């Protein structure tokens, strides 16, 4: 398409050329592509036929829909009018009741070449599905139907990723993430509570530009979004390196914008692009504002990443650039060694998980009393205590003996993506 | 007699189903059923109470932050914490921002499709629409070129085979009485509202660090970075964090200036778009001010504390009005709240008909309906929402309740705005209790709140500039300073109505948690006496022209801005041990 044609297409879609190219450049960055791809992205998005979307809400607070409504580039009205064709979304449709149901089934039939299914919220299996009914039917059945005919399913938010809050604490409804509940077609997951709309946009833009979905990790997360430690991109990272920590809320360190690691920030264990994507069209994110990360992008985060204000058990300064080093190390010395190095930082996490599993198994076998006895055992988070007594900012080495089997580490590690 | 079912109810939070009996063209009885349940209170058990707000906040992502705030307040009340003045101001600004945004979106995103036929809008004459817009006020987007652009964009979608959200529910239904030009004006404003809310919510992102689900609340205050030394006394006048003019630190001169600009934009949008559009609907559908009147009793828990005292005055004072008496406001007590599960899918050991106080609850979910659900069974259980009652009485909550209670309490800002908007619409105060009366109440609140947000931002800046930079209190941060067992609660208001959180902390962890939300009040099912909930009561008597296209019922339902995600909840027997693998506890307790 020549420049004139592209410009006309952009104007018709309610935007200026300038804003659109700005968006394309930002998208190239979000997708970890060279900036030279920006014109190609602009052209693809300006000329593509509207992508049909069927959006199903399950056990959700609606936060991901709200996040979607904050789309800035392209703006939300452009998304609704020109980029996407939202065939079904209970929060947006004018119709109601049976008419809405009909809209969904008709849309599914109308696109033999496929549509994009978006699932928001967890899918409850308990009580035969009665914990979430849409049009009187279990949302599980509705989601299966919709996902079966989809080009791809995008699971937005932590609840659709792995059950999220509805699955925390072994809650009552037997809530699950999308994976394993619907068929085995293409699945893209965007964990986060809520997902950042920039990431949803970038996935769609990738598809419109290259006619394929972005590369994913083994939990179906786009590598461009979830390939980096939040800690590594964090604007407060230099304070971490210099041993400058906020030690109490409102103290001098907190006021100076120092590292929140000692107040429980989970950035050193969480994979995501929050520091660079930010929220509110780039205006802020929680660490910038002054509160630590709670790890909401991570699997099972309500149970595994808390308590929010308890500092991580293992210090990370020992491996200043864990992710990039990991990749380099993997190339040089092989995957096994790399997993070992990586696991240094993660050792305690595995121990804690192992302890949880031990407790569960015991509780099942011998009743709660035994499990409580296990709780009464001395804590095995030795390194956390060691870190507590170490001099300010000094590196503490996790004993190598704690390194789990690399094979297990890769399969089970929340950050397993970069160990491959 | 015909029975109609609307499921799903669209344009709301959560999953809601409504069934109605139609007798001689009118609703004789209605049933409101929430069909989604998560059990978040169960998830909260065994947690560090300082973490509770993070989880409680996930009750709702639409009026985001409301339950997070209610939760930190309940914990602070339990532990006897007084928060700094700045924290109070920041919390007011945060939740006031959500209120204004939600009221605008309730009109344009949730309600408008019940009044406007978008297939009429694409027939509008742009020049005539421009004349109409100019008569409304000084809103700049009013040229005929602008409306032609919107009409053409809309026509390309509505006329295509992919109309999506822009497809009218029932094109040509006689209930859509607006002219094509009025329709185009309102649809154009709806598209503007979508863009406006995104920009305005940057206030929330600045103060909350995240949108949705702001993440800066702390038990004791807020986790925001104050300007180092304060902007007025700092030597360099520069914040230690690298200045980023596109993303200033919230509590810096630049940040507050940015927020004040966004609030000014909101003020213009509310005054020049939301208020005139609400008046346009009232002028076109005057009978709908009254149609859909609720039970006649109104509850406001009180919100937006105006000082730091324990019994602070509130912008919207607490109180309740009973049986249509709009003059006498009675006080509200935490102990007056009770819930029954006679018609909700839970079981009480002490009998489903009992009214249990939030602290005394004992409940297990017990689904007795069909799967798939074909029809709700009359006389039995039919919803995941419990019936919340105040001293046994049915109460309507929400903007209308707040405005009426504030007026009864002589709150001058509300009375002034109420008087002005009522005069403009030609309604008497007691004629605004129905469907469009609720919209009018929301536009009154939006007008009051946008002005208040600006005032609070000035207060905040003035404090920071004079060296008062405290935003949090850490005196009770350490769990060692907590009693072994303590109870706390908070009564406040969210955009959709009265919010109460109750919790018990035992052995440094949450032992019991209970939420009664605005939508719990409004969408509640029948109680043990068979009295319908407020929305059910409002639906009774509404005339339905065509039972196959019940747009009248949708108007009434959306006027409550119901949120089924907020409304459904569960509490657990007190004293049961922690469940699941979760075993987190504050340091030093294990």
PDB file of N, CA and C in Angstrom, chain A residues 50 57-59 61 66 69-71 75 77 82 86 90 93-95 97 110-111 131 133 135-136 169-170 193-194 236 283 285-286 288-292 300 302-303 306-308 356 360 375, chain B residues 7-8 10-12 14-15 35-37 43 45 47 51 53 58 61 101 153 157 161-162 164-165 167 195 197-198 201 209-212 215 223 225 244 247 372-373 477 580-584:
ATOM      1  N   UNK A  50     -11.737  -6.287  10.274  1.00  0.00           N
ATOM      2  CA  UNK A  50     -11.955  -6.330  11.723  1.00  0.00           C
ATOM      3  C   UNK A  50     -11.925  -7.777  12.218  1.00  0.00           C
ATOM      4  N   UNK A  57     -17.243 -14.185  29.858  1.00  0.00           N
ATOM      5  CA  UNK A  57     -16.907 -13.900  31.253  1.00  0.00           C
ATOM      6  C   UNK A  57     -17.303 -15.101  32.117  1.00  0.00           C
ATOM      7  N   UNK A  58     -16.391 -15.546  32.950  1.00  0.00           N
ATOM      8  CA  UNK A  58     -16.710 -16.645  33.866  1.00  0.00           C
ATOM      9  C   UNK A  58     -16.694 -16.087  35.292  1.00  0.00           C
ATOM     10  N   UNK A  59     -15.989 -16.769  36.214  1.00  0.00           N
ATOM     11  CA  UNK A  59     -15.913 -16.240  37.590  1.00  0.00           C
ATOM     12  C   UNK A  59     -14.910 -15.091  37.598  1.00  0.00           C
ATOM     13  N   UNK A  61     -14.142 -10.650  38.389  1.00  0.00           N
ATOM     14  CA  UNK A  61     -14.537  -9.385  38.985  1.00  0.00           C
ATOM     15  C   UNK A  61     -14.778  -8.341  37.915  1.00  0.00           C
ATOM     16  N   UNK A  66     -12.425  -4.042  32.350  1.00  0.00           N
ATOM     17  CA  UNK A  66     -12.093  -2.647  32.655  1.00  0.00           C
ATOM     18  C   UNK A  66     -10.740  -2.284  32.064  1.00  0.00           C
ATOM     19  N   UNK A  69     -11.096  -1.616  28.552  1.00  0.00           N
ATOM     20  CA  UNK A  69     -11.730  -0.314  28.292  1.00  0.00           C
ATOM     21  C   UNK A  69     -10.742   0.843  28.428  1.00  0.00           C
ATOM     22  N   UNK A  70      -9.555   0.574  28.973  1.00  0.00           N
ATOM     23  CA  UNK A  70      -8.559   1.638  29.102  1.00  0.00           C
ATOM     24  C   UNK A  70      -7.585   1.646  27.918  1.00  0.00           C
ATOM     25  N   UNK A  71      -7.920   0.915  26.857  1.00  0.00           N
ATOM     26  CA  UNK A  71      -7.015   0.865  25.715  1.00  0.00           C
ATOM     27  C   UNK A  71      -6.735   2.269  25.195  1.00  0.00           C
ATOM     28  N   UNK A  75      -7.072   3.663  20.464  1.00  0.00           N
ATOM     29  CA  UNK A  75      -7.982   4.028  21.546  1.00  0.00           C
ATOM     30  C   UNK A  75      -9.126   3.029  21.606  1.00  0.00           C
ATOM     31  N   UNK A  77     -12.306   3.426  21.493  1.00  0.00           N
ATOM     32  CA  UNK A  77     -13.398   3.543  20.512  1.00  0.00           C
ATOM     33  C   UNK A  77     -12.940   3.032  19.152  1.00  0.00           C
ATOM     34  N   UNK A  82     -13.279  -0.130  14.766  1.00  0.00           N
ATOM     35  CA  UNK A  82     -12.529  -0.438  13.552  1.00  0.00           C
ATOM     36  C   UNK A  82     -11.557  -1.608  13.648  1.00  0.00           C
ATOM     37  N   UNK A  86     -16.322  -6.925  18.234  1.00  0.00           N
ATOM     38  CA  UNK A  86     -16.719  -7.639  19.447  1.00  0.00           C
ATOM     39  C   UNK A  86     -18.103  -8.231  19.198  1.00  0.00           C
ATOM     40  N   UNK A  90     -20.674  -9.778  27.349  1.00  0.00           N
ATOM     41  CA  UNK A  90     -21.843  -9.473  28.166  1.00  0.00           C
ATOM     42  C   UNK A  90     -21.796  -8.071  28.763  1.00  0.00           C
ATOM     43  N   UNK A  93     -22.779  -5.677  25.143  1.00  0.00           N
ATOM     44  CA  UNK A  93     -23.855  -5.839  24.172  1.00  0.00           C
ATOM     45  C   UNK A  93     -25.118  -5.102  24.586  1.00  0.00           C
ATOM     46  N   UNK A  94     -25.824  -4.545  23.569  1.00  0.00           N
ATOM     47  CA  UNK A  94     -27.092  -3.873  23.835  1.00  0.00           C
ATOM     48  C   UNK A  94     -28.187  -4.891  24.127  1.00  0.00           C
ATOM     49  N   UNK A  95     -28.124  -6.033  23.455  1.00  0.00           N
ATOM     50  CA  UNK A  95     -29.183  -7.020  23.645  1.00  0.00           C
ATOM     51  C   UNK A  95     -29.029  -7.699  24.993  1.00  0.00           C
ATOM     52  N   UNK A  97     -30.468 -11.395  27.439  1.00  0.00           N
ATOM     53  CA  UNK A  97     -31.227 -12.638  27.488  1.00  0.00           C
ATOM     54  C   UNK A  97     -31.013 -13.510  26.269  1.00  0.00           C
ATOM     55  N   UNK A 110     -20.846 -17.884  11.923  1.00  0.00           N
ATOM     56  CA  UNK A 110     -20.618 -16.973  10.802  1.00  0.00           C
ATOM     57  C   UNK A 110     -19.163 -16.927  10.359  1.00  0.00           C
ATOM     58  N   UNK A 111     -18.242 -17.348  11.224  1.00  0.00           N
ATOM     59  CA  UNK A 111     -16.823 -17.222  10.881  1.00  0.00           C
ATOM     60  C   UNK A 111     -16.186 -18.599  10.765  1.00  0.00           C
ATOM     61  N   UNK A 131     -21.725 -22.997  39.983  1.00  0.00           N
ATOM     62  CA  UNK A 131     -21.158 -21.788  40.573  1.00  0.00           C
ATOM     63  C   UNK A 131     -21.008 -20.663  39.555  1.00  0.00           C
ATOM     64  N   UNK A 133     -23.270 -19.736  36.031  1.00  0.00           N
ATOM     65  CA  UNK A 133     -24.199 -20.081  34.961  1.00  0.00           C
ATOM     66  C   UNK A 133     -24.395 -18.868  34.061  1.00  0.00           C
ATOM     67  N   UNK A 135     -26.875 -17.764  30.952  1.00  0.00           N
ATOM     68  CA  UNK A 135     -28.067 -18.214  30.246  1.00  0.00           C
ATOM     69  C   UNK A 135     -28.564 -19.531  30.811  1.00  0.00           C
ATOM     70  N   UNK A 136     -28.283 -19.772  32.080  1.00  0.00           N
ATOM     71  CA  UNK A 136     -28.722 -20.993  32.745  1.00  0.00           C
ATOM     72  C   UNK A 136     -27.784 -22.165  32.558  1.00  0.00           C
ATOM     73  N   UNK A 169      -6.488 -20.833  48.249  1.00  0.00           N
ATOM     74  CA  UNK A 169      -6.880 -21.465  49.519  1.00  0.00           C
ATOM     75  C   UNK A 169      -7.724 -22.712  49.298  1.00  0.00           C
ATOM     76  N   UNK A 170      -7.552 -23.391  48.173  1.00  0.00           N
ATOM     77  CA  UNK A 170      -8.402 -24.542  47.849  1.00  0.00           C
ATOM     78  C   UNK A 170      -9.873 -24.197  48.017  1.00  0.00           C
ATOM     79  N   UNK A 193      -3.154  -9.389  37.394  1.00  0.00           N
ATOM     80  CA  UNK A 193      -4.434  -9.107  38.038  1.00  0.00           C
ATOM     81  C   UNK A 193      -4.629  -7.613  38.132  1.00  0.00           C
ATOM     82  N   UNK A 194      -5.166  -6.994  37.072  1.00  0.00           N
ATOM     83  CA  UNK A 194      -5.629  -7.586  35.824  1.00  0.00           C
ATOM     84  C   UNK A 194      -4.505  -7.661  34.810  1.00  0.00           C
ATOM     85  N   UNK A 236      13.792   1.080  40.133  1.00  0.00           N
ATOM     86  CA  UNK A 236      14.461   1.181  41.429  1.00  0.00           C
ATOM     87  C   UNK A 236      15.640   0.213  41.545  1.00  0.00           C
ATOM     88  N   UNK A 283       1.567   5.940  32.593  1.00  0.00           N
ATOM     89  CA  UNK A 283       1.741   6.976  33.606  1.00  0.00           C
ATOM     90  C   UNK A 283       2.365   6.441  34.894  1.00  0.00           C
ATOM     91  N   UNK A 285       3.175   2.605  37.528  1.00  0.00           N
ATOM     92  CA  UNK A 285       2.939   1.212  37.927  1.00  0.00           C
ATOM     93  C   UNK A 285       3.210   1.164  39.420  1.00  0.00           C
ATOM     94  N   UNK A 286       2.889   0.046  40.067  1.00  0.00           N
ATOM     95  CA  UNK A 286       2.802   0.118  41.511  1.00  0.00           C
ATOM     96  C   UNK A 286       4.134   0.410  42.200  1.00  0.00           C
ATOM     97  N   UNK A 288       6.588   2.189  41.012  1.00  0.00           N
ATOM     98  CA  UNK A 288       6.818   3.607  40.795  1.00  0.00           C
ATOM     99  C   UNK A 288       6.006   4.430  41.809  1.00  0.00           C
ATOM    100  N   UNK A 289       4.750   3.998  42.017  1.00  0.00           N
ATOM    101  CA  UNK A 289       3.902   4.730  42.954  1.00  0.00           C
ATOM    102  C   UNK A 289       4.401   4.589  44.388  1.00  0.00           C
ATOM    103  N   UNK A 290       4.969   3.404  44.722  1.00  0.00           N
ATOM    104  CA  UNK A 290       5.507   3.268  46.070  1.00  0.00           C
ATOM    105  C   UNK A 290       5.165   1.990  46.808  1.00  0.00           C
ATOM    106  N   UNK A 291       4.497   1.042  46.142  1.00  0.00           N
ATOM    107  CA  UNK A 291       4.127  -0.221  46.796  1.00  0.00           C
ATOM    108  C   UNK A 291       4.798  -1.367  46.048  1.00  0.00           C
ATOM    109  N   UNK A 292       5.261  -2.365  46.776  1.00  0.00           N
ATOM    110  CA  UNK A 292       5.941  -3.480  46.139  1.00  0.00           C
ATOM    111  C   UNK A 292       5.038  -4.268  45.216  1.00  0.00           C
ATOM    112  N   UNK A 300      -0.479 -19.317  40.575  1.00  0.00           N
ATOM    113  CA  UNK A 300      -0.951 -19.577  41.933  1.00  0.00           C
ATOM    114  C   UNK A 300      -0.475 -18.491  42.902  1.00  0.00           C
ATOM    115  N   UNK A 302      -1.737 -16.089  44.686  1.00  0.00           N
ATOM    116  CA  UNK A 302      -2.342 -15.752  45.988  1.00  0.00           C
ATOM    117  C   UNK A 302      -1.785 -16.665  47.082  1.00  0.00           C
ATOM    118  N   UNK A 303      -1.499 -17.901  46.731  1.00  0.00           N
ATOM    119  CA  UNK A 303      -0.999 -18.827  47.744  1.00  0.00           C
ATOM    120  C   UNK A 303       0.523 -18.910  47.761  1.00  0.00           C
ATOM    121  N   UNK A 306       2.533 -14.812  48.527  1.00  0.00           N
ATOM    122  CA  UNK A 306       2.292 -14.042  49.744  1.00  0.00           C
ATOM    123  C   UNK A 306       3.090 -14.553  50.912  1.00  0.00           C
ATOM    124  N   UNK A 307       2.993 -13.914  52.063  1.00  0.00           N
ATOM    125  CA  UNK A 307       2.297 -12.653  52.319  1.00  0.00           C
ATOM    126  C   UNK A 307       2.975 -11.489  51.588  1.00  0.00           C
ATOM    127  N   UNK A 308       2.167 -10.497  51.300  1.00  0.00           N
ATOM    128  CA  UNK A 308       2.635  -9.404  50.446  1.00  0.00           C
ATOM    129  C   UNK A 308       3.783  -8.626  51.070  1.00  0.00           C
ATOM    130  N   UNK A 356       4.937 -27.426  51.858  1.00  0.00           N
ATOM    131  CA  UNK A 356       3.487 -27.380  51.722  1.00  0.00           C
ATOM    132  C   UNK A 356       2.944 -28.730  51.290  1.00  0.00           C
ATOM    133  N   UNK A 360       0.397 -31.265  53.175  1.00  0.00           N
ATOM    134  CA  UNK A 360      -0.862 -31.738  52.605  1.00  0.00           C
ATOM    135  C   UNK A 360      -0.947 -33.243  52.646  1.00  0.00           C
ATOM    136  N   UNK A 375       4.254 -28.272  61.087  1.00  0.00           N
ATOM    137  CA  UNK A 375       4.366 -26.814  61.190  1.00  0.00           C
ATOM    138  C   UNK A 375       5.238 -26.415  62.356  1.00  0.00           C
TER     139      UNK A 375
ATOM    140  N   UNK B   7     -31.686 -13.723  30.760  1.00  0.00           N
ATOM    141  CA  UNK B   7     -30.434 -14.295  31.250  1.00  0.00           C
ATOM    142  C   UNK B   7     -29.551 -14.560  30.046  1.00  0.00           C
ATOM    143  N   UNK B   8     -28.378 -13.966  29.943  1.00  0.00           N
ATOM    144  CA  UNK B   8     -27.780 -13.052  30.908  1.00  0.00           C
ATOM    145  C   UNK B   8     -28.324 -11.625  30.800  1.00  0.00           C
ATOM    146  N   UNK B  10     -27.156  -8.205  30.406  1.00  0.00           N
ATOM    147  CA  UNK B  10     -25.879  -7.675  29.908  1.00  0.00           C
ATOM    148  C   UNK B  10     -25.614  -6.289  30.501  1.00  0.00           C
ATOM    149  N   UNK B  11     -24.411  -5.806  30.262  1.00  0.00           N
ATOM    150  CA  UNK B  11     -23.967  -4.474  30.682  1.00  0.00           C
ATOM    151  C   UNK B  11     -23.997  -4.292  32.197  1.00  0.00           C
ATOM    152  N   UNK B  12     -23.662  -5.326  32.925  1.00  0.00           N
ATOM    153  CA  UNK B  12     -23.513  -5.224  34.373  1.00  0.00           C
ATOM    154  C   UNK B  12     -22.258  -5.998  34.773  1.00  0.00           C
ATOM    155  N   UNK B  14     -20.671  -9.128  36.705  1.00  0.00           N
ATOM    156  CA  UNK B  14     -21.104 -10.436  37.185  1.00  0.00           C
ATOM    157  C   UNK B  14     -22.281 -10.984  36.383  1.00  0.00           C
ATOM    158  N   UNK B  15     -22.778 -12.143  36.832  1.00  0.00           N
ATOM    159  CA  UNK B  15     -23.838 -12.827  36.107  1.00  0.00           C
ATOM    160  C   UNK B  15     -25.163 -12.688  36.853  1.00  0.00           C
ATOM    161  N   UNK B  35     -26.048 -15.615  39.419  1.00  0.00           N
ATOM    162  CA  UNK B  35     -25.719 -17.002  39.063  1.00  0.00           C
ATOM    163  C   UNK B  35     -24.219 -17.249  39.077  1.00  0.00           C
ATOM    164  N   UNK B  36     -23.480 -16.454  39.831  1.00  0.00           N
ATOM    165  CA  UNK B  36     -22.037 -16.706  39.941  1.00  0.00           C
ATOM    166  C   UNK B  36     -21.609 -16.532  41.396  1.00  0.00           C
ATOM    167  N   UNK B  37     -20.748 -17.440  41.843  1.00  0.00           N
ATOM    168  CA  UNK B  37     -20.308 -17.445  43.230  1.00  0.00           C
ATOM    169  C   UNK B  37     -18.832 -17.808  43.258  1.00  0.00           C
ATOM    170  N   UNK B  43     -11.487 -17.530  50.904  1.00  0.00           N
ATOM    171  CA  UNK B  43     -10.095 -17.368  50.501  1.00  0.00           C
ATOM    172  C   UNK B  43      -9.341 -16.488  51.500  1.00  0.00           C
ATOM    173  N   UNK B  45      -9.608 -16.396  54.723  1.00  0.00           N
ATOM    174  CA  UNK B  45      -9.354 -16.975  56.038  1.00  0.00           C
ATOM    175  C   UNK B  45      -7.912 -17.445  56.148  1.00  0.00           C
ATOM    176  N   UNK B  47      -5.311 -15.570  56.416  1.00  0.00           N
ATOM    177  CA  UNK B  47      -4.335 -14.646  55.837  1.00  0.00           C
ATOM    178  C   UNK B  47      -3.887 -13.610  56.861  1.00  0.00           C
ATOM    179  N   UNK B  51      -2.683  -8.210  54.483  1.00  0.00           N
ATOM    180  CA  UNK B  51      -2.858  -8.612  53.075  1.00  0.00           C
ATOM    181  C   UNK B  51      -4.331  -8.637  52.656  1.00  0.00           C
ATOM    182  N   UNK B  53      -6.762  -6.684  52.263  1.00  0.00           N
ATOM    183  CA  UNK B  53      -7.344  -5.744  51.292  1.00  0.00           C
ATOM    184  C   UNK B  53      -7.038  -6.153  49.859  1.00  0.00           C
ATOM    185  N   UNK B  58     -10.481  -7.861  45.108  1.00  0.00           N
ATOM    186  CA  UNK B  58     -10.823  -8.645  43.913  1.00  0.00           C
ATOM    187  C   UNK B  58     -12.291  -9.041  43.879  1.00  0.00           C
ATOM    188  N   UNK B  61     -13.798  -5.568  40.131  1.00  0.00           N
ATOM    189  CA  UNK B  61     -12.834  -4.821  39.334  1.00  0.00           C
ATOM    190  C   UNK B  61     -13.491  -3.695  38.561  1.00  0.00           C
ATOM    191  N   UNK B 101     -16.288   8.345  37.643  1.00  0.00           N
ATOM    192  CA  UNK B 101     -16.112   7.527  36.451  1.00  0.00           C
ATOM    193  C   UNK B 101     -17.246   6.496  36.325  1.00  0.00           C
ATOM    194  N   UNK B 153     -18.744   6.793  10.869  1.00  0.00           N
ATOM    195  CA  UNK B 153     -18.036   5.664  11.504  1.00  0.00           C
ATOM    196  C   UNK B 153     -19.034   4.658  12.052  1.00  0.00           C
ATOM    197  N   UNK B 157     -20.319   0.500  10.868  1.00  0.00           N
ATOM    198  CA  UNK B 157     -20.383  -0.667  11.750  1.00  0.00           C
ATOM    199  C   UNK B 157     -21.811  -1.182  11.873  1.00  0.00           C
ATOM    200  N   UNK B 161     -22.124  -6.425   8.555  1.00  0.00           N
ATOM    201  CA  UNK B 161     -22.561  -7.696   9.128  1.00  0.00           C
ATOM    202  C   UNK B 161     -21.839  -7.965  10.446  1.00  0.00           C
ATOM    203  N   UNK B 162     -21.110  -6.976  10.953  1.00  0.00           N
ATOM    204  CA  UNK B 162     -20.405  -7.126  12.232  1.00  0.00           C
ATOM    205  C   UNK B 162     -20.755  -5.968  13.165  1.00  0.00           C
ATOM    206  N   UNK B 164     -21.803  -5.947  16.270  1.00  0.00           N
ATOM    207  CA  UNK B 164     -21.320  -6.152  17.640  1.00  0.00           C
ATOM    208  C   UNK B 164     -22.080  -5.323  18.663  1.00  0.00           C
ATOM    209  N   UNK B 165     -21.357  -4.626  19.542  1.00  0.00           N
ATOM    210  CA  UNK B 165     -22.010  -3.887  20.621  1.00  0.00           C
ATOM    211  C   UNK B 165     -22.878  -2.748  20.101  1.00  0.00           C
ATOM    212  N   UNK B 167     -25.073  -2.960  17.733  1.00  0.00           N
ATOM    213  CA  UNK B 167     -26.370  -3.432  17.254  1.00  0.00           C
ATOM    214  C   UNK B 167     -27.413  -3.112  18.316  1.00  0.00           C
ATOM    215  N   UNK B 195     -13.451   7.392  25.838  1.00  0.00           N
ATOM    216  CA  UNK B 195     -12.106   7.974  25.790  1.00  0.00           C
ATOM    217  C   UNK B 195     -11.825   8.793  27.049  1.00  0.00           C
ATOM    218  N   UNK B 197     -13.086   8.471  30.112  1.00  0.00           N
ATOM    219  CA  UNK B 197     -12.881   7.704  31.338  1.00  0.00           C
ATOM    220  C   UNK B 197     -11.462   7.140  31.396  1.00  0.00           C
ATOM    221  N   UNK B 198     -10.934   6.751  30.231  1.00  0.00           N
ATOM    222  CA  UNK B 198      -9.575   6.211  30.246  1.00  0.00           C
ATOM    223  C   UNK B 198      -8.587   7.270  30.706  1.00  0.00           C
ATOM    224  N   UNK B 201      -9.095   8.181  34.445  1.00  0.00           N
ATOM    225  CA  UNK B 201      -8.652   7.147  35.389  1.00  0.00           C
ATOM    226  C   UNK B 201      -7.140   7.166  35.603  1.00  0.00           C
ATOM    227  N   UNK B 209      -1.087   3.410  41.417  1.00  0.00           N
ATOM    228  CA  UNK B 209       0.001   2.671  40.786  1.00  0.00           C
ATOM    229  C   UNK B 209      -0.488   1.685  39.745  1.00  0.00           C
ATOM    230  N   UNK B 210      -1.792   1.402  39.728  1.00  0.00           N
ATOM    231  CA  UNK B 210      -2.315   0.377  38.846  1.00  0.00           C
ATOM    232  C   UNK B 210      -3.777   0.683  38.609  1.00  0.00           C
ATOM    233  N   UNK B 211      -4.237   0.327  37.445  1.00  0.00           N
ATOM    234  CA  UNK B 211      -5.653   0.494  37.150  1.00  0.00           C
ATOM    235  C   UNK B 211      -6.009  -0.598  36.155  1.00  0.00           C
ATOM    236  N   UNK B 212      -6.871  -1.537  36.442  1.00  0.00           N
ATOM    237  CA  UNK B 212      -7.693  -1.608  37.635  1.00  0.00           C
ATOM    238  C   UNK B 212      -6.901  -2.251  38.778  1.00  0.00           C
ATOM    239  N   UNK B 215      -2.900  -0.439  43.849  1.00  0.00           N
ATOM    240  CA  UNK B 215      -2.071  -1.249  44.739  1.00  0.00           C
ATOM    241  C   UNK B 215      -1.213  -0.381  45.653  1.00  0.00           C
ATOM    242  N   UNK B 223       0.847   3.624  50.576  1.00  0.00           N
ATOM    243  CA  UNK B 223       2.255   3.366  50.263  1.00  0.00           C
ATOM    244  C   UNK B 223       2.699   4.237  49.098  1.00  0.00           C
ATOM    245  N   UNK B 225       4.964   7.448  47.486  1.00  0.00           N
ATOM    246  CA  UNK B 225       6.206   8.167  47.739  1.00  0.00           C
ATOM    247  C   UNK B 225       5.883   9.645  47.879  1.00  0.00           C
ATOM    248  N   UNK B 244      10.122  12.198  35.020  1.00  0.00           N
ATOM    249  CA  UNK B 244       9.618  11.730  33.741  1.00  0.00           C
ATOM    250  C   UNK B 244       8.342  12.530  33.519  1.00  0.00           C
ATOM    251  N   UNK B 247       5.200  10.890  33.126  1.00  0.00           N
ATOM    252  CA  UNK B 247       4.749  10.068  34.236  1.00  0.00           C
ATOM    253  C   UNK B 247       5.307  10.627  35.543  1.00  0.00           C
ATOM    254  N   UNK B 372     -28.712 -27.698  33.544  1.00  0.00           N
ATOM    255  CA  UNK B 372     -28.860 -26.250  33.367  1.00  0.00           C
ATOM    256  C   UNK B 372     -30.126 -25.711  34.033  1.00  0.00           C
ATOM    257  N   UNK B 373     -30.077 -24.435  34.278  1.00  0.00           N
ATOM    258  CA  UNK B 373     -31.159 -23.773  34.993  1.00  0.00           C
ATOM    259  C   UNK B 373     -32.220 -23.331  33.987  1.00  0.00           C
ATOM    260  N   UNK B 477       1.976  -1.598  62.825  1.00  0.00           N
ATOM    261  CA  UNK B 477       2.338  -2.460  61.693  1.00  0.00           C
ATOM    262  C   UNK B 477       2.817  -3.820  62.169  1.00  0.00           C
ATOM    263  N   UNK B 580      -6.893 -25.596  53.379  1.00  0.00           N
ATOM    264  CA  UNK B 580      -6.004 -25.612  52.234  1.00  0.00           C
ATOM    265  C   UNK B 580      -4.543 -25.604  52.605  1.00  0.00           C
ATOM    266  N   UNK B 581      -3.729 -25.412  51.573  1.00  0.00           N
ATOM    267  CA  UNK B 581      -2.293 -25.484  51.782  1.00  0.00           C
ATOM    268  C   UNK B 581      -1.735 -24.154  52.255  1.00  0.00           C
ATOM    269  N   UNK B 582      -2.602 -23.142  52.252  1.00  0.00           N
ATOM    270  CA  UNK B 582      -2.098 -21.820  52.589  1.00  0.00           C
ATOM    271  C   UNK B 582      -1.691 -21.777  54.053  1.00  0.00           C
ATOM    272  N   UNK B 583      -0.481 -21.396  54.318  1.00  0.00           N
ATOM    273  CA  UNK B 583      -0.073 -21.361  55.730  1.00  0.00           C
ATOM    274  C   UNK B 583       0.762 -20.137  56.023  1.00  0.00           C
ATOM    275  N   UNK B 584       0.452 -19.087  55.344  1.00  0.00           N
ATOM    276  CA  UNK B 584       1.188 -17.857  55.578  1.00  0.00           C
ATOM    277  C   UNK B 584       0.706 -17.201  56.855  1.00  0.00           C
TER     278      UNK B 584
END
